[in-house]
Amino acid sequence: MTGKTTSSSSHSQNISFIQRFGSALFYGICSGLITVVNKLVLTSYGFPSFQLLAIGQLIVSIIVLYVARLLNIVHFPQFSRHIFLKIMPLPIFFFGNLLFGLGGTQAVSLPMFTALRRFSIWTTMIGEQFILREKQSSTTRRSVYLMLIGAVIASLDDLTFNWFGYIFLTINNVCTTAQGVVMKQKLVNKDFNQNGLLFYNSCIILGPTILLALCTEDLNKVWNYNRYCDIGFIFAFFFSLLMGFLLNYSTMLCTNYNSPLTTTVVGACKNLFVTYLGMFIGGDYIFSFVNFIGLNISATGSILYSWVTFTQKTSSKITNISEPSTVISEKQKDE
């Protein structure tokens, strides 16, 4: 009897770890790929409108999820007049995260983009502490501060400094924090599953995104864009549209199985790969010694944090499972 109980607990723990680790890995891969491919589309191929790229990503997300629901592959509630009130204010942060993230990708070199995005880890840590009432260990906080110190050092000698890019990424970081915390609340409260959140978020913000594009000269720039016959651009553009859906889906999956902070840090940790690859992709990174040292310090902080986070989560799970077994054992001794 006891042996079966222990085996069952161990099995559920293994499934839980696979879900947490698998969703984090899936998100990391999607996050890394979309950062690189968006940079290729917006900078290397010079596509003139990140708003139009965002619209394409939203449309693909809506179509994929709607067709999947028709085929009974995924399930989420039908639209009702209560959906809008239930889901707010998540679409506001979703909208800001999407647009300012793409705008920052276009305006800032990939190595600096990855370094500046690590500030979202700090803001998410604060959001979890005050809103979700989750506290981090001193080791966790030190690793986060190490990332920030490295990012600040790198920005002090950023030879491609762009005010708009830095402002866009600051807003992007705030939206990432708010989106992660609110999303976790919605998922925990069972208001929506991750499919419903993604579908209705995309539907709600599609209209404002189109209106924003109409208020600018982007449509005229896109109409006059001259690389539509370039096979490399066509592949990169459509791959970006698909990755927009996969990134949003993997973000919600990782947040559901882990936490907003873990999702944010996994996104920053994959930037270790993007940071060094970005020195060769996009063509807008200019090397300087101080900047390079700062980028390496920030990347080291990301690695340290990821190790600490998953180590603590695993040990916490083991403790929670072993404690009831100890109580049962004590009772058996008394009997």
Short mmCIF file of C-alpha atoms in Angstrom, two decimals:
data_model
loop_
_atom_site.label_atom_id
_atom_site.label_comp_id
_atom_site.label_asym_id
_atom_site.label_seq_id
_atom_site.Cartn_x
_atom_site.Cartn_y
_atom_site.Cartn_z
CA MET A 1 0.00 0.00 0.00
CA THR A 2 2.75 2.41 1.03
CA GLY A 3 4.88 1.36 -1.95
CA LYS A 4 2.05 2.10 -4.38
CA THR A 5 1.46 5.51 -2.84
CA THR A 6 5.15 6.41 -3.09
CA SER A 7 5.28 5.22 -6.71
CA SER A 8 2.19 7.25 -7.58
CA SER A 9 3.64 10.39 -5.97
CA SER A 10 6.93 9.93 -7.80
CA HIS A 11 5.11 9.46 -11.12
CA SER A 12 3.05 12.65 -10.68
CA GLN A 13 6.21 14.51 -9.75
CA ASN A 14 7.93 13.34 -12.95
CA ILE A 15 4.96 14.48 -15.06
CA SER A 16 4.98 17.85 -13.29
CA PHE A 17 8.70 18.32 -13.95
CA ILE A 18 8.32 17.33 -17.62
CA GLN A 19 5.49 19.83 -18.04
CA ARG A 20 7.46 22.62 -16.36
CA PHE A 21 10.75 21.92 -18.11
CA GLY A 22 9.15 21.10 -21.49
CA SER A 23 7.04 24.26 -21.55
CA ALA A 24 10.04 26.37 -20.53
CA LEU A 25 12.22 24.79 -23.25
CA PHE A 26 9.48 25.23 -25.87
CA TYR A 27 9.10 28.89 -24.92
CA GLY A 28 12.87 29.46 -24.98
CA ILE A 29 13.17 28.03 -28.50
CA CYS A 30 10.20 30.03 -29.82
CA SER A 31 11.40 33.22 -28.15
CA GLY A 32 14.89 32.87 -29.59
CA LEU A 33 13.72 32.07 -33.11
CA ILE A 34 11.21 34.91 -33.35
CA THR A 35 13.73 37.48 -32.10
CA VAL A 36 16.18 36.48 -34.82
CA VAL A 37 13.63 36.20 -37.63
CA ASN A 38 11.95 39.51 -36.73
CA LYS A 39 15.36 41.18 -36.84
CA LEU A 40 15.99 39.69 -40.27
CA VAL A 41 12.64 40.93 -41.61
CA LEU A 42 12.75 44.42 -40.09
CA THR A 43 16.47 45.24 -40.38
CA SER A 44 18.29 42.92 -42.80
CA TYR A 45 15.44 42.96 -45.36
CA GLY A 46 14.32 46.46 -44.35
CA PHE A 47 10.59 45.77 -44.09
CA PRO A 48 9.22 49.25 -43.26
CA SER A 49 6.37 48.50 -40.82
CA PHE A 50 6.47 46.58 -37.57
CA GLN A 51 2.73 47.39 -37.18
CA LEU A 52 1.88 45.43 -40.33
CA LEU A 53 4.07 42.56 -39.15
CA ALA A 54 2.17 42.58 -35.83
CA ILE A 55 -1.17 42.53 -37.69
CA GLY A 56 -0.04 39.50 -39.70
CA GLN A 57 1.00 37.64 -36.54
CA LEU A 58 -2.36 38.37 -34.89
CA ILE A 59 -4.33 37.17 -37.93
CA VAL A 60 -2.36 33.92 -38.09
CA SER A 61 -2.98 33.30 -34.35
CA ILE A 62 -6.74 33.87 -34.77
CA ILE A 63 -7.01 31.60 -37.84
CA VAL A 64 -4.94 28.76 -36.37
CA LEU A 65 -6.85 28.69 -33.07
CA TYR A 66 -10.28 29.05 -34.73
CA VAL A 67 -9.60 26.18 -37.15
CA ALA A 68 -8.17 24.07 -34.30
CA ARG A 69 -11.37 24.61 -32.31
CA LEU A 70 -13.54 23.64 -35.29
CA LEU A 71 -11.53 20.41 -35.56
CA ASN A 72 -11.88 19.81 -31.77
CA ILE A 73 -8.11 19.94 -31.33
CA VAL A 74 -8.36 22.73 -28.73
CA HIS A 75 -11.25 23.99 -26.62
CA PHE A 76 -12.14 27.44 -25.32
CA PRO A 77 -15.47 29.17 -24.59
CA GLN A 78 -17.67 30.71 -27.26
CA PHE A 79 -17.71 34.49 -27.51
CA SER A 80 -20.14 36.27 -25.21
CA ARG A 81 -20.64 39.82 -24.02
CA HIS A 82 -18.96 38.89 -20.74
CA ILE A 83 -15.69 37.84 -22.41
CA PHE A 84 -14.44 41.39 -22.87
CA LEU A 85 -14.95 42.31 -19.21
CA LYS A 86 -13.45 39.04 -17.97
CA ILE A 87 -10.29 39.31 -20.04
CA MET A 88 -9.48 42.98 -19.38
CA PRO A 89 -6.93 44.49 -18.78
CA LEU A 90 -4.79 41.74 -20.33
CA PRO A 91 -5.30 42.86 -23.98
CA ILE A 92 -3.86 46.31 -23.14
CA PHE A 93 -0.58 44.78 -21.95
CA PHE A 94 -0.65 42.22 -24.77
CA PHE A 95 -1.00 45.07 -27.28
CA GLY A 96 1.88 47.05 -25.75
CA ASN A 97 4.10 44.00 -25.49
CA LEU A 98 3.60 43.10 -29.14
CA LEU A 99 4.02 46.55 -30.71
CA PHE A 100 6.79 47.96 -28.51
CA GLY A 101 8.66 44.66 -28.66
CA LEU A 102 8.70 44.73 -32.46
CA GLY A 103 9.52 48.46 -32.48
CA GLY A 104 12.43 47.89 -30.12
CA THR A 105 13.69 44.99 -32.25
CA GLN A 106 13.77 47.27 -35.28
CA ALA A 107 15.49 50.20 -33.52
CA VAL A 108 18.14 48.48 -31.37
CA SER A 109 20.88 45.96 -32.17
CA LEU A 110 20.14 42.39 -31.09
CA PRO A 111 22.86 42.22 -28.39
CA MET A 112 21.56 45.41 -26.74
CA PHE A 113 17.96 44.29 -27.24
CA THR A 114 18.64 41.13 -25.26
CA ALA A 115 20.49 43.03 -22.51
CA LEU A 116 17.80 45.69 -22.09
CA ARG A 117 15.02 43.08 -22.08
CA ARG A 118 16.52 41.65 -18.89
CA PHE A 119 15.11 44.63 -16.99
CA SER A 120 11.74 42.90 -17.40
CA ILE A 121 13.03 40.21 -15.02
CA TRP A 122 13.52 42.78 -12.29
CA THR A 123 10.10 44.36 -12.82
CA THR A 124 8.47 40.91 -12.94
CA MET A 125 10.17 39.97 -9.68
CA ILE A 126 8.71 43.09 -8.06
CA GLY A 127 5.28 42.39 -9.57
CA GLU A 128 5.26 38.82 -8.23
CA GLN A 129 6.30 40.01 -4.79
CA PHE A 130 3.62 42.70 -4.38
CA ILE A 131 0.73 41.27 -6.44
CA LEU A 132 1.09 37.47 -6.37
CA ARG A 133 2.74 37.51 -2.90
CA GLU A 134 5.62 35.34 -4.08
CA LYS A 135 9.07 36.00 -2.62
CA GLN A 136 12.43 35.16 -4.15
CA SER A 137 15.55 34.04 -2.34
CA SER A 138 18.57 36.28 -1.81
CA THR A 139 20.52 34.23 -4.40
CA THR A 140 17.78 34.82 -6.93
CA ARG A 141 17.78 38.56 -6.30
CA ARG A 142 21.59 38.75 -6.59
CA SER A 143 21.54 36.98 -9.97
CA VAL A 144 18.87 39.42 -11.22
CA TYR A 145 20.92 42.41 -10.05
CA LEU A 146 23.97 40.94 -11.83
CA MET A 147 21.98 40.91 -15.09
CA LEU A 148 20.96 44.54 -14.56
CA ILE A 149 24.51 45.70 -13.76
CA GLY A 150 25.77 44.05 -16.95
CA ALA A 151 22.99 45.66 -19.02
CA VAL A 152 23.77 49.11 -17.57
CA ILE A 153 27.51 48.72 -18.30
CA ALA A 154 26.73 47.63 -21.87
CA SER A 155 24.38 50.57 -22.45
CA LEU A 156 27.01 53.08 -21.23
CA ASP A 157 29.07 52.36 -24.33
CA ASP A 158 26.36 51.46 -26.85
CA LEU A 159 27.72 52.93 -30.08
CA THR A 160 24.37 52.45 -31.83
CA PHE A 161 22.34 54.18 -29.08
CA ASN A 162 18.78 55.00 -30.17
CA TRP A 163 16.41 56.94 -27.88
CA PHE A 164 13.28 55.51 -29.48
CA GLY A 165 14.59 51.97 -29.15
CA TYR A 166 15.42 52.41 -25.45
CA ILE A 167 12.02 54.01 -24.71
CA PHE A 168 10.19 51.29 -26.66
CA LEU A 169 12.01 48.54 -24.77
CA THR A 170 11.31 50.19 -21.40
CA ILE A 171 7.59 50.18 -22.18
CA ASN A 172 7.95 46.64 -23.55
CA ASN A 173 9.48 45.50 -20.22
CA VAL A 174 6.64 47.04 -18.19
CA CYS A 175 4.04 45.42 -20.46
CA THR A 176 5.81 42.06 -20.22
CA THR A 177 5.65 42.23 -16.42
CA ALA A 178 2.00 43.24 -16.34
CA GLN A 179 1.04 40.66 -18.96
CA GLY A 180 2.78 37.84 -17.09
CA VAL A 181 1.28 38.67 -13.69
CA VAL A 182 -2.29 39.26 -14.98
CA MET A 183 -2.08 36.16 -17.20
CA LYS A 184 -1.09 34.03 -14.22
CA GLN A 185 -4.07 35.38 -12.26
CA LYS A 186 -6.47 34.58 -15.11
CA LEU A 187 -5.10 31.04 -15.51
CA VAL A 188 -5.05 30.32 -11.77
CA ASN A 189 -8.62 31.61 -11.36
CA LYS A 190 -9.70 29.35 -14.27
CA ASP A 191 -11.34 32.29 -16.07
CA PHE A 192 -9.75 31.03 -19.31
CA ASN A 193 -7.36 28.36 -20.52
CA GLN A 194 -4.27 29.41 -22.47
CA ASN A 195 -6.05 28.85 -25.83
CA GLY A 196 -8.96 31.10 -24.91
CA LEU A 197 -6.67 33.81 -23.58
CA LEU A 198 -4.58 33.84 -26.74
CA PHE A 199 -7.58 33.76 -29.11
CA TYR A 200 -9.59 36.55 -27.48
CA ASN A 201 -6.50 38.68 -26.80
CA SER A 202 -5.64 38.52 -30.49
CA CYS A 203 -9.22 39.31 -31.57
CA ILE A 204 -9.54 42.31 -29.23
CA ILE A 205 -6.25 44.00 -30.14
CA LEU A 206 -6.42 43.33 -33.90
CA GLY A 207 -8.74 46.32 -34.45
CA PRO A 208 -6.62 48.91 -32.57
CA THR A 209 -3.47 47.62 -34.32
CA ILE A 210 -5.08 48.10 -37.76
CA LEU A 211 -6.25 51.61 -36.77
CA LEU A 212 -2.73 52.49 -35.64
CA ALA A 213 -1.30 51.34 -38.97
CA LEU A 214 -3.90 53.40 -40.86
CA CYS A 215 -2.93 56.54 -38.92
CA THR A 216 0.68 56.30 -40.07
CA GLU A 217 2.34 56.21 -43.48
CA ASP A 218 3.13 52.52 -43.09
CA LEU A 219 0.62 51.33 -45.69
CA ASN A 220 2.21 53.55 -48.33
CA LYS A 221 5.70 52.34 -47.34
CA VAL A 222 4.64 48.70 -47.48
CA TRP A 223 2.95 49.26 -50.86
CA ASN A 224 6.21 50.64 -52.28
CA TYR A 225 8.44 48.01 -50.69
CA ASN A 226 10.50 46.39 -53.44
CA ARG A 227 11.58 42.99 -52.06
CA TYR A 228 8.37 40.98 -52.39
CA CYS A 229 10.00 38.77 -55.02
CA ASP A 230 12.96 37.94 -52.77
CA ILE A 231 12.63 34.27 -51.74
CA GLY A 232 14.63 34.86 -48.56
CA PHE A 233 12.32 37.70 -47.48
CA ILE A 234 9.15 35.71 -48.28
CA PHE A 235 10.36 32.76 -46.19
CA ALA A 236 11.46 34.98 -43.29
CA PHE A 237 8.20 36.98 -43.35
CA PHE A 238 5.86 33.98 -43.26
CA PHE A 239 8.05 32.22 -40.71
CA SER A 240 7.76 35.34 -38.54
CA LEU A 241 3.96 35.22 -38.80
CA LEU A 242 3.90 31.59 -37.67
CA MET A 243 6.38 32.21 -34.87
CA GLY A 244 4.22 35.08 -33.60
CA PHE A 245 1.49 32.54 -32.83
CA LEU A 246 3.89 29.94 -31.39
CA LEU A 247 5.58 32.53 -29.16
CA ASN A 248 2.31 33.71 -27.64
CA TYR A 249 1.10 30.12 -27.16
CA SER A 250 4.37 28.99 -25.58
CA THR A 251 4.41 32.08 -23.32
CA MET A 252 1.01 31.20 -21.87
CA LEU A 253 1.94 27.51 -21.57
CA CYS A 254 5.16 28.29 -19.70
CA THR A 255 3.43 30.83 -17.43
CA ASN A 256 0.69 28.32 -16.65
CA TYR A 257 3.09 25.51 -15.67
CA ASN A 258 5.73 27.73 -14.02
CA SER A 259 5.43 31.41 -13.07
CA PRO A 260 5.64 34.83 -14.76
CA LEU A 261 9.18 35.28 -13.43
CA THR A 262 10.35 31.91 -14.76
CA THR A 263 8.84 32.70 -18.16
CA THR A 264 10.59 36.07 -18.20
CA VAL A 265 13.92 34.57 -17.20
CA VAL A 266 13.77 31.72 -19.72
CA GLY A 267 13.15 34.39 -22.35
CA ALA A 268 16.20 36.28 -21.12
CA CYS A 269 18.35 33.16 -20.82
CA LYS A 270 17.83 32.20 -24.47
CA ASN A 271 19.24 35.64 -25.19
CA LEU A 272 22.66 34.18 -24.38
CA PHE A 273 22.43 32.57 -27.81
CA VAL A 274 20.75 35.58 -29.43
CA THR A 275 23.29 38.03 -27.96
CA TYR A 276 26.29 36.51 -29.74
CA LEU A 277 24.40 35.58 -32.90
CA GLY A 278 23.06 39.15 -33.03
CA MET A 279 26.60 40.48 -33.41
CA PHE A 280 26.55 39.00 -36.92
CA ILE A 281 22.82 39.30 -37.81
CA GLY A 282 21.13 42.59 -38.63
CA GLY A 283 24.33 44.46 -39.41
CA ASP A 284 23.71 47.19 -36.80
CA TYR A 285 25.96 46.06 -33.92
CA ILE A 286 29.22 47.99 -33.41
CA PHE A 287 31.75 46.29 -31.13
CA SER A 288 33.28 48.08 -28.15
CA PHE A 289 35.20 46.50 -25.27
CA VAL A 290 33.09 48.02 -22.46
CA ASN A 291 29.86 47.10 -24.21
CA PHE A 292 31.05 43.52 -24.79
CA ILE A 293 32.07 43.11 -21.11
CA GLY A 294 28.66 44.38 -19.98
CA LEU A 295 26.85 41.95 -22.28
CA ASN A 296 28.87 39.05 -20.86
CA ILE A 297 28.15 40.05 -17.25
CA SER A 298 24.43 40.26 -18.01
CA ALA A 299 24.48 36.87 -19.77
CA THR A 300 26.27 35.29 -16.78
CA GLY A 301 23.51 36.60 -14.50
CA SER A 302 20.90 34.97 -16.75
CA ILE A 303 22.61 31.58 -16.54
CA LEU A 304 22.97 31.84 -12.76
CA TYR A 305 19.33 32.83 -12.31
CA SER A 306 18.01 30.00 -14.50
CA TRP A 307 20.02 27.45 -12.52
CA VAL A 308 18.83 28.84 -9.18
CA THR A 309 15.17 29.03 -10.29
CA PHE A 310 14.85 25.45 -11.50
CA THR A 311 16.92 24.08 -8.61
CA GLN A 312 14.69 25.77 -6.05
CA LYS A 313 11.47 24.74 -7.81
CA THR A 314 12.57 21.11 -7.99
CA SER A 315 13.66 20.96 -4.32
CA SER A 316 10.40 22.67 -3.30
CA LYS A 317 8.36 20.01 -5.12
CA ILE A 318 10.32 17.20 -3.49
CA THR A 319 9.81 18.73 -0.03
CA ASN A 320 6.05 19.11 -0.56
CA ILE A 321 5.74 15.47 -1.63
CA SER A 322 7.99 14.01 1.08
CA GLU A 323 6.33 15.79 4.01
CA PRO A 324 3.01 13.84 3.86
CA SER A 325 4.97 10.57 3.62
CA THR A 326 6.81 11.50 6.82
CA VAL A 327 3.52 12.13 8.61
CA ILE A 328 2.15 8.77 7.47
CA SER A 329 5.32 7.06 8.64
CA GLU A 330 5.05 8.65 12.10
CA LYS A 331 1.43 7.52 12.42
CA GLN A 332 2.33 3.97 11.45
CA LYS A 333 5.01 3.92 14.14
CA ASP A 334 2.52 5.10 16.76
CA GLU A 335 0.09 2.36 15.74
#
